[in-house]
Structure formats: C-alpha cells, structure tokens
Amino acid sequence: MLGHSHALSGLAVGAATLPWAPVTGTVAQVAWVSAVGGFAMLPDLDQSGSTISRMWGPLTDVPSGLVNAVTGGHRWGTHDAVLGPLVFGVLATAAAWNHWSSLLLLALAIGLALRALHFVIPGRAENTVVGNLLLSWAGAWLLLAHSPSPVWLPWAVAVGVLTHIAGDFLTKEGVPVPVFWLVRRSRLSPIHLRTGAFVEKAVLVPLFVVATVAFLLANTGARQFVDPLLQQLG
C-alpha cells in the first residue's frame, strides 16, 4: 500500500482501539492515535528510498540500510506478522523507560505521520528534513510534557506494525509466511490488490478517513462538543 494509506489505516486503528489502549486523558489519547498512525509506516524502514528512510536524511537512511540487511530485504523480516511486532515491540519496551529514547520514538511516529499525510497539510515544511525534525520533535516534547510516562509506546508500535502488515497482505506482493519464511522463502498474497490501484485510492483511503473521524467521535470527548453544534445546525 502507499505511504499515506498505511498512515491513514494506522490512524483509524489507533482511534478504534482507544477503549483498550493503556492511556488516560485527551493528550495521551491524541498521542496514542498519532503514534499508531506513524508506526504503521515503520516496517518500510527495510527499504531504501521509502518515506521513512528519507524522512530525516542520513539519520533515517543509514539505519534503513542496516535493517534491510538484517531482516532479509524489503517485505521480509519487518513484515512478518509474528516477528515484526515482537521485535519492534521489544525494542520499544527498552526505549520507553528512558525519557530521551521515548522522545525519539514519539518524534519518529509524528514525523512519519506528517510525511505520509503531507497531501492534506498546508505548506511543505513537513516534507523537508529540517522542517520535519523540528515539527516532530516539538510535537513529541509537548505531548510528553503534558502526559504521563509513555509506557504504552510498545503497544502502539505493535499495533501500528500489525496494521501495516495487514495492509500489505492485501497487495499483490503480499507478506511473508510468519516465521516459516526463514526456512523457505514464501509469501501470502490472496487478494493481489495492486499498490496505488483505484480501489486503494478511491475506496480504502476515504474509508480510513471516515473511520478515523467516526471512532474519534465515539471514543473521545470530542462528541460532547460536536453534538450541540450539530443540534444547532439542525
């Protein structure tokens, strides 16, 4: 799937999982949804030239090459529905106990969401290396400064990674057979939807947008502000 499709599906899943997310308060809820949306791009760190590898220049491109070498290439290890969430989740667990590594994780999620959704954001600052760095780190600092320690980050990582894998499962290239691909490289691709096809752009993307808005209204306090407005308009 395209980058913005992954991000939008992540935002929708993040909003849908709010009732079970280990977060409390509006700020933490916003952080959860943003993080899941951003981390839904994380598995593509295995591909040089992807949105995530280009986001912060060498700071993300160099790790991307390393991840590609360690995980067996694009759409293998990081796209394993068992190993991907597990390994990324363990790394995030280790990072969540330190303020600066937590800040890095959350900044990465925000930066990814900004890059993937640039087509609905005015201006181009989020598409530049410096602009994205400033916006994502400032956003992460503000969220962490006004919410409890983000021990929920590993869960957001796992949910985001699984969302990405589920999206790629629908495409022609598919995803690896969990764990068993290590013995014999094989993929699961039952639907064969072409990446960037009409169905993705005209059906899935609008569906993800509507689902995100609907779940945010249902699972946050936003509804108490929206309902009176709708009554007045009616």
Short mmCIF file of C-alpha atoms in Angstrom, two decimals:
data_model
loop_
_atom_site.label_atom_id
_atom_site.label_comp_id
_atom_site.label_asym_id
_atom_site.label_seq_id
_atom_site.Cartn_x
_atom_site.Cartn_y
_atom_site.Cartn_z
CA MET A 1 0.00 0.00 0.00
CA LEU A 2 1.02 3.61 -0.46
CA GLY A 3 2.55 5.51 2.47
CA HIS A 4 -0.46 7.70 3.17
CA SER A 5 -2.75 4.65 3.04
CA HIS A 6 -0.68 2.97 5.75
CA ALA A 7 -0.73 6.12 7.88
CA LEU A 8 -4.48 6.63 7.46
CA SER A 9 -5.22 3.00 8.28
CA GLY A 10 -3.00 3.38 11.35
CA LEU A 11 -4.90 6.47 12.48
CA ALA A 12 -8.20 4.60 12.02
CA VAL A 13 -6.97 1.60 14.01
CA GLY A 14 -5.49 3.88 16.67
CA ALA A 15 -8.84 5.64 17.09
CA ALA A 16 -10.72 2.32 17.06
CA THR A 17 -8.52 0.80 19.79
CA LEU A 18 -8.78 3.76 22.19
CA PRO A 19 -11.21 1.91 24.54
CA TRP A 20 -8.49 -0.72 25.14
CA ALA A 21 -5.43 1.50 24.85
CA PRO A 22 -3.44 1.93 28.09
CA VAL A 23 -3.81 5.73 28.00
CA THR A 24 -5.75 8.23 30.10
CA GLY A 25 -6.73 11.78 29.21
CA THR A 26 -7.15 13.70 25.97
CA VAL A 27 -3.46 14.43 25.42
CA ALA A 28 -2.49 10.79 25.87
CA GLN A 29 -5.32 9.73 23.53
CA VAL A 30 -4.05 12.10 20.85
CA ALA A 31 -0.55 10.73 21.37
CA TRP A 32 -1.79 7.13 21.05
CA VAL A 33 -3.68 7.73 17.78
CA SER A 34 -0.78 9.73 16.31
CA ALA A 35 1.75 7.09 17.35
CA VAL A 36 -0.20 4.18 15.88
CA GLY A 37 -0.67 6.15 12.66
CA GLY A 38 3.04 6.90 12.42
CA PHE A 39 4.21 3.44 13.43
CA ALA A 40 2.01 1.97 10.71
CA MET A 41 4.84 3.15 8.43
CA LEU A 42 7.63 1.55 10.47
CA PRO A 43 8.00 -1.79 8.62
CA ASP A 44 9.11 0.07 5.48
CA LEU A 45 12.31 1.02 7.29
CA ASP A 46 13.65 -2.04 5.44
CA GLN A 47 13.53 -0.22 2.10
CA SER A 48 15.99 2.45 1.00
CA GLY A 49 14.15 5.34 -0.62
CA SER A 50 10.95 4.75 1.31
CA THR A 51 9.17 7.58 3.12
CA ILE A 52 10.68 6.58 6.46
CA SER A 53 14.23 6.19 5.15
CA ARG A 54 14.19 9.65 3.51
CA MET A 55 12.42 11.44 6.35
CA TRP A 56 15.42 12.68 8.36
CA GLY A 57 18.14 12.25 5.73
CA PRO A 58 21.15 10.20 6.92
CA LEU A 59 19.62 9.88 10.40
CA THR A 60 16.99 7.51 8.96
CA ASP A 61 18.64 6.39 5.72
CA VAL A 62 21.65 4.75 7.38
CA PRO A 63 19.52 2.69 9.82
CA SER A 64 17.29 1.75 6.88
CA GLY A 65 20.20 0.08 5.08
CA LEU A 66 21.12 -1.80 8.24
CA VAL A 67 17.55 -3.00 8.80
CA ASN A 68 17.34 -4.13 5.16
CA ALA A 69 20.49 -6.24 5.55
CA VAL A 70 19.49 -7.77 8.89
CA THR A 71 15.87 -8.60 8.01
CA GLY A 72 16.45 -10.17 4.60
CA GLY A 73 15.36 -7.35 2.32
CA HIS A 74 12.14 -5.49 1.66
CA ARG A 75 8.91 -7.12 2.87
CA TRP A 76 10.52 -9.97 4.75
CA GLY A 77 11.51 -9.74 8.42
CA THR A 78 9.84 -6.41 9.21
CA HIS A 79 6.64 -7.63 7.51
CA ASP A 80 6.45 -10.90 9.44
CA ALA A 81 3.15 -10.76 11.39
CA VAL A 82 4.77 -12.54 14.36
CA LEU A 83 8.41 -11.43 14.38
CA GLY A 84 7.80 -7.84 13.22
CA PRO A 85 5.53 -6.69 16.07
CA LEU A 86 7.52 -8.78 18.57
CA VAL A 87 10.97 -7.40 17.73
CA PHE A 88 9.82 -3.80 17.23
CA GLY A 89 7.78 -4.08 20.44
CA VAL A 90 10.74 -5.35 22.47
CA LEU A 91 12.94 -2.53 21.18
CA ALA A 92 10.22 -0.01 22.01
CA THR A 93 9.85 -1.50 25.50
CA ALA A 94 13.53 -0.88 26.16
CA ALA A 95 13.22 2.67 24.82
CA ALA A 96 10.06 3.52 26.76
CA TRP A 97 11.84 3.53 30.12
CA ASN A 98 14.12 6.43 29.19
CA HIS A 99 12.88 9.96 28.55
CA TRP A 100 15.12 10.69 25.56
CA SER A 101 14.54 7.38 23.81
CA SER A 102 10.79 7.79 24.42
CA LEU A 103 11.05 11.25 22.90
CA LEU A 104 12.84 9.77 19.87
CA LEU A 105 10.18 7.08 19.38
CA LEU A 106 7.29 9.52 19.59
CA ALA A 107 9.07 12.04 17.34
CA LEU A 108 9.60 9.26 14.80
CA ALA A 109 5.89 8.41 14.87
CA ILE A 110 4.83 12.05 14.48
CA GLY A 111 7.36 12.66 11.73
CA LEU A 112 6.13 9.64 9.79
CA ALA A 113 2.51 10.69 10.13
CA LEU A 114 3.37 14.22 8.94
CA ARG A 115 5.29 12.92 5.91
CA ALA A 116 2.65 10.38 4.95
CA LEU A 117 -0.23 12.86 5.27
CA HIS A 118 1.53 15.81 3.65
CA PHE A 119 -1.12 16.00 0.94
CA VAL A 120 -3.68 17.34 3.43
CA ILE A 121 -1.28 19.61 5.36
CA PRO A 122 -0.80 23.22 4.13
CA GLY A 123 2.75 24.16 3.16
CA ARG A 124 5.78 21.94 2.64
CA ALA A 125 7.66 22.17 5.94
CA GLU A 126 6.75 18.61 6.95
CA ASN A 127 8.32 17.32 3.71
CA THR A 128 11.75 18.85 4.40
CA VAL A 129 14.32 17.16 6.63
CA VAL A 130 14.80 20.18 8.92
CA GLY A 131 11.11 21.11 8.99
CA ASN A 132 10.04 17.58 9.82
CA LEU A 133 12.67 17.25 12.52
CA LEU A 134 11.57 20.48 14.19
CA LEU A 135 7.84 19.73 13.98
CA SER A 136 8.07 16.11 15.08
CA TRP A 137 10.44 16.69 17.99
CA ALA A 138 8.49 19.74 19.18
CA GLY A 139 5.25 17.76 19.00
CA ALA A 140 6.77 14.82 20.87
CA TRP A 141 8.15 17.12 23.58
CA LEU A 142 4.77 18.83 24.05
CA LEU A 143 2.92 15.53 24.30
CA LEU A 144 5.39 14.05 26.79
CA ALA A 145 5.43 17.26 28.84
CA HIS A 146 1.64 17.13 29.29
CA SER A 147 1.04 13.41 29.75
CA PRO A 148 2.33 10.59 31.97
CA SER A 149 5.36 8.48 31.04
CA PRO A 150 4.51 6.72 27.74
CA VAL A 151 4.83 3.10 28.87
CA TRP A 152 2.17 2.43 26.21
CA LEU A 153 4.61 3.09 23.36
CA PRO A 154 5.48 -0.61 22.80
CA TRP A 155 1.78 -1.37 22.36
CA ALA A 156 1.40 1.47 19.87
CA VAL A 157 4.40 0.15 17.96
CA ALA A 158 2.99 -3.38 17.82
CA VAL A 159 -0.48 -2.22 16.75
CA GLY A 160 0.96 0.09 14.09
CA VAL A 161 3.27 -2.60 12.69
CA LEU A 162 0.42 -5.13 12.54
CA THR A 163 -1.76 -2.58 10.76
CA HIS A 164 0.94 -2.08 8.13
CA ILE A 165 1.34 -5.82 7.62
CA ALA A 166 -2.43 -6.27 7.29
CA GLY A 167 -2.47 -3.59 4.59
CA ASP A 168 0.37 -5.16 2.61
CA PHE A 169 -1.31 -8.56 2.97
CA LEU A 170 -3.98 -7.23 0.60
CA THR A 171 -1.50 -6.36 -2.14
CA LYS A 172 -0.09 -8.42 -4.98
CA GLU A 173 3.38 -8.59 -3.39
CA GLY A 174 1.89 -9.93 -0.14
CA VAL A 175 3.74 -10.58 3.12
CA PRO A 176 5.98 -13.46 4.26
CA VAL A 177 4.52 -16.60 5.82
CA PRO A 178 5.13 -15.84 9.52
CA VAL A 179 8.35 -17.38 10.85
CA PHE A 180 8.40 -20.22 8.28
CA TRP A 181 9.83 -17.91 5.58
CA LEU A 182 13.13 -18.16 7.49
CA VAL A 183 13.34 -21.81 6.38
CA ARG A 184 11.82 -21.43 2.92
CA ARG A 185 11.03 -18.02 1.50
CA SER A 186 7.32 -17.92 0.74
CA ARG A 187 4.62 -15.27 0.77
CA LEU A 188 0.93 -14.86 1.49
CA SER A 189 -0.90 -12.81 -1.16
CA PRO A 190 -4.51 -13.98 -1.53
CA ILE A 191 -6.08 -10.80 -2.92
CA HIS A 192 -3.49 -9.32 -5.34
CA LEU A 193 -4.55 -5.68 -4.99
CA ARG A 194 -2.06 -3.55 -6.89
CA THR A 195 -0.33 -0.88 -4.79
CA GLY A 196 -1.75 2.52 -5.67
CA ALA A 197 -4.65 0.99 -7.60
CA PHE A 198 -8.02 2.68 -8.00
CA VAL A 199 -9.54 0.59 -5.19
CA GLU A 200 -6.90 1.80 -2.75
CA LYS A 201 -7.19 5.48 -3.70
CA ALA A 202 -10.94 5.74 -4.27
CA VAL A 203 -12.29 3.23 -1.74
CA LEU A 204 -9.83 2.40 1.04
CA VAL A 205 -8.41 5.89 1.64
CA PRO A 206 -11.84 7.59 2.04
CA LEU A 207 -12.94 4.65 4.20
CA PHE A 208 -9.94 5.11 6.50
CA VAL A 209 -10.67 8.85 6.81
CA VAL A 210 -14.34 8.28 7.67
CA ALA A 211 -13.45 5.51 10.11
CA THR A 212 -10.89 7.70 11.88
CA VAL A 213 -13.36 10.54 12.37
CA ALA A 214 -16.15 8.19 13.46
CA PHE A 215 -14.01 6.36 16.01
CA LEU A 216 -12.58 9.60 17.38
CA LEU A 217 -16.11 10.92 17.94
CA ALA A 218 -17.18 7.64 19.53
CA ASN A 219 -14.13 7.07 21.73
CA THR A 220 -13.08 10.55 22.88
CA GLY A 221 -14.68 13.59 24.49
CA ALA A 222 -14.96 15.30 21.11
CA ARG A 223 -18.56 14.18 20.80
CA GLN A 224 -19.74 16.44 23.64
CA PHE A 225 -18.61 19.44 21.60
CA VAL A 226 -19.82 18.19 18.23
CA ASP A 227 -23.34 17.07 19.23
CA PRO A 228 -24.52 20.53 20.45
CA LEU A 229 -23.13 22.10 17.27
CA LEU A 230 -24.99 19.61 15.08
CA GLN A 231 -28.20 20.24 17.05
CA GLN A 232 -27.87 23.97 16.45
CA LEU A 233 -27.26 23.43 12.75
CA GLY A 234 -30.24 21.08 12.59
#
